[in-house]
PDB file of C-alpha atoms in Angstrom:
ATOM      1  CA  MET A   1     156.868 207.093 -92.991  1.00  0.00           C
ATOM      2  CA  GLU A   2     155.657 208.172 -89.642  1.00  0.00           C
ATOM      3  CA  LYS A   3     156.443 206.235 -86.495  1.00  0.00           C
ATOM      4  CA  LEU A   4     153.949 203.607 -85.462  1.00  0.00           C
ATOM      5  CA  LYS A   5     151.665 204.921 -82.791  1.00  0.00           C
ATOM      6  CA  THR A   6     150.001 201.710 -81.790  1.00  0.00           C
ATOM      7  CA  ARG A   7     151.675 199.085 -79.700  1.00  0.00           C
ATOM      8  CA  LYS A   8     149.894 196.293 -81.529  1.00  0.00           C
ATOM      9  CA  ALA A   9     151.402 197.213 -84.879  1.00  0.00           C
ATOM     10  CA  ARG A  10     154.884 197.296 -83.345  1.00  0.00           C
ATOM     11  CA  GLN A  11     154.221 193.894 -81.853  1.00  0.00           C
ATOM     12  CA  TYR A  12     153.705 192.268 -85.267  1.00  0.00           C
ATOM     13  CA  LEU A  13     156.330 194.216 -87.209  1.00  0.00           C
ATOM     14  CA  PRO A  14     159.291 191.905 -86.398  1.00  0.00           C
ATOM     15  CA  ALA A  15     157.335 188.936 -87.755  1.00  0.00           C
ATOM     16  CA  LEU A  16     156.743 190.845 -90.990  1.00  0.00           C
ATOM     17  CA  LEU A  17     160.421 191.774 -91.271  1.00  0.00           C
ATOM     18  CA  TRP A  18     161.484 188.177 -90.711  1.00  0.00           C
ATOM     19  CA  HIS A  19     158.966 186.932 -93.280  1.00  0.00           C
ATOM     20  CA  ILE A  20     160.170 189.357 -95.958  1.00  0.00           C
ATOM     21  CA  GLN A  21     163.821 188.526 -95.290  1.00  0.00           C
ATOM     22  CA  ARG A  22     163.064 184.817 -95.511  1.00  0.00           C
ATOM     23  CA  LEU A  23     161.262 185.201 -98.856  1.00  0.00           C
ATOM     24  CA  ARG A  24     163.956 187.479-100.290  1.00  0.00           C
ATOM     25  CA  SER A  25     166.113 184.500-101.261  1.00  0.00           C
ATOM     26  CA  ASN A  26     163.350 182.795-103.284  1.00  0.00           C
ATOM     27  CA  ARG A  27     163.237 182.954-107.057  1.00  0.00           C
ATOM     28  CA  GLY A  28     160.981 185.174-109.101  1.00  0.00           C
ATOM     29  CA  ALA A  29     160.415 188.850-109.769  1.00  0.00           C
ATOM     30  CA  VAL A  30     157.806 189.374-107.046  1.00  0.00           C
ATOM     31  CA  ILE A  31     157.514 188.489-103.376  1.00  0.00           C
ATOM     32  CA  SER A  32     154.040 187.602-102.171  1.00  0.00           C
ATOM     33  CA  ILE A  33     153.251 188.651 -98.594  1.00  0.00           C
ATOM     34  CA  LYS A  34     150.262 186.809 -97.185  1.00  0.00           C
ATOM     35  CA  THR A  35     148.975 188.055 -93.856  1.00  0.00           C
ATOM     36  CA  ARG A  36     147.752 184.552 -93.052  1.00  0.00           C
ATOM     37  CA  ASP A  37     151.336 183.245 -93.253  1.00  0.00           C
ATOM     38  CA  ILE A  38     152.439 185.854 -90.724  1.00  0.00           C
ATOM     39  CA  CYS A  39     149.431 185.989 -88.413  1.00  0.00           C
ATOM     40  CA  GLY A  40     147.690 182.684 -88.804  1.00  0.00           C
ATOM     41  CA  ARG A  41     144.085 183.160 -87.722  1.00  0.00           C
ATOM     42  CA  ASP A  42     144.772 186.108 -85.406  1.00  0.00           C
ATOM     43  CA  LYS A  43     142.416 188.802 -86.692  1.00  0.00           C
ATOM     44  CA  ARG A  44     144.020 191.539 -84.600  1.00  0.00           C
ATOM     45  CA  CYS A  45     147.398 190.841 -86.170  1.00  0.00           C
ATOM     46  CA  ALA A  46     145.931 190.796 -89.684  1.00  0.00           C
ATOM     47  CA  HIS A  47     144.092 194.054 -89.073  1.00  0.00           C
ATOM     48  CA  ALA A  48     147.198 195.757 -87.670  1.00  0.00           C
ATOM     49  CA  LEU A  49     149.347 194.621 -90.594  1.00  0.00           C
ATOM     50  CA  ARG A  50     146.826 195.645 -93.195  1.00  0.00           C
ATOM     51  CA  ARG A  51     145.708 198.891 -91.701  1.00  0.00           C
ATOM     52  CA  ILE A  52     148.896 200.411 -90.447  1.00  0.00           C
ATOM     53  CA  ILE A  53     151.854 198.773 -92.116  1.00  0.00           C
ATOM     54  CA  MET A  54     150.882 197.452 -95.528  1.00  0.00           C
ATOM     55  CA  LEU A  55     148.652 200.354 -96.524  1.00  0.00           C
ATOM     56  CA  SER A  56     151.471 202.765 -95.770  1.00  0.00           C
ATOM     57  CA  LEU A  57     153.735 200.726 -98.074  1.00  0.00           C
ATOM     58  CA  VAL A  58     151.051 200.804-100.777  1.00  0.00           C
ATOM     59  CA  GLU A  59     150.762 204.590-100.434  1.00  0.00           C
ATOM     60  CA  LYS A  60     154.527 204.906-100.876  1.00  0.00           C
ATOM     61  CA  GLY A  61     154.384 202.720-103.982  1.00  0.00           C
ATOM     62  CA  LEU A  62     156.557 199.992-102.475  1.00  0.00           C
ATOM     63  CA  ALA A  63     153.857 197.313-102.382  1.00  0.00           C
ATOM     64  CA  LYS A  64     150.737 196.469-104.339  1.00  0.00           C
ATOM     65  CA  ARG A  65     147.552 194.912-103.016  1.00  0.00           C
ATOM     66  CA  HIS A  66     146.849 191.799-105.039  1.00  0.00           C
ATOM     67  CA  LYS A  67     143.717 190.590-103.260  1.00  0.00           C
ATOM     68  CA  GLN A  68     142.403 190.394 -99.719  1.00  0.00           C
ATOM     69  CA  GLY A  69     145.267 189.565 -97.389  1.00  0.00           C
ATOM     70  CA  VAL A  70     147.857 189.328-100.177  1.00  0.00           C
ATOM     71  CA  TYR A  71     150.360 192.036-101.061  1.00  0.00           C
ATOM     72  CA  LEU A  72     153.033 191.940-103.746  1.00  0.00           C
ATOM     73  CA  ILE A  73     156.471 193.502-103.467  1.00  0.00           C
ATOM     74  CA  GLU A  74     158.771 193.626-106.448  1.00  0.00           C
ATOM     75  CA  ARG A  75     162.156 192.095-105.772  1.00  0.00           C
ATOM     76  CA  LYS A  76     163.949 195.303-106.748  1.00  0.00           C
ATOM     77  CA  ASP A  77     162.058 197.180-103.984  1.00  0.00           C
ATOM     78  CA  VAL A  78     162.706 194.704-101.163  1.00  0.00           C
ATOM     79  CA  GLU A  79     165.638 196.638 -99.694  1.00  0.00           C
ATOM     80  CA  ARG A  80     163.633 199.872 -99.700  1.00  0.00           C
ATOM     81  CA  VAL A  81     160.725 198.098 -98.006  1.00  0.00           C
ATOM     82  CA  LEU A  82     162.990 196.632 -95.330  1.00  0.00           C
ATOM     83  CA  ALA A  83     164.542 200.035 -94.703  1.00  0.00           C
ATOM     84  CA  ALA A  84     161.103 201.653 -94.415  1.00  0.00           C
ATOM     85  CA  LEU A  85     159.910 198.974 -91.990  1.00  0.00           C
ATOM     86  CA  ARG A  86     163.037 199.277 -89.855  1.00  0.00           C
ATOM     87  CA  GLU A  87     162.337 202.995 -89.499  1.00  0.00           C
ATOM     88  CA  LEU A  88     158.967 202.155 -88.010  1.00  0.00           C
ATOM     89  CA  ILE A  89     160.458 200.121 -85.173  1.00  0.00           C
TER      90      ILE A  89
END
């Protein structure tokens, strides 16, 4: 993945990393990433996550868009997702 060019996306990336690491210990085959859980009602945060970060993970095949604001990551791909996100920092 390419480096993040916008400061806003870098600003919200640590929150996404923390959220994924926190959900990693839960049960199930899939982790559900909801932008509302990370950003609350901040539309700039939600836009930055969706546009720059999550869509790049979807293009790589590491995440799947379930519905608006909700992305699914298979548990077997969590380590690859975390590694890809750490590269962006």
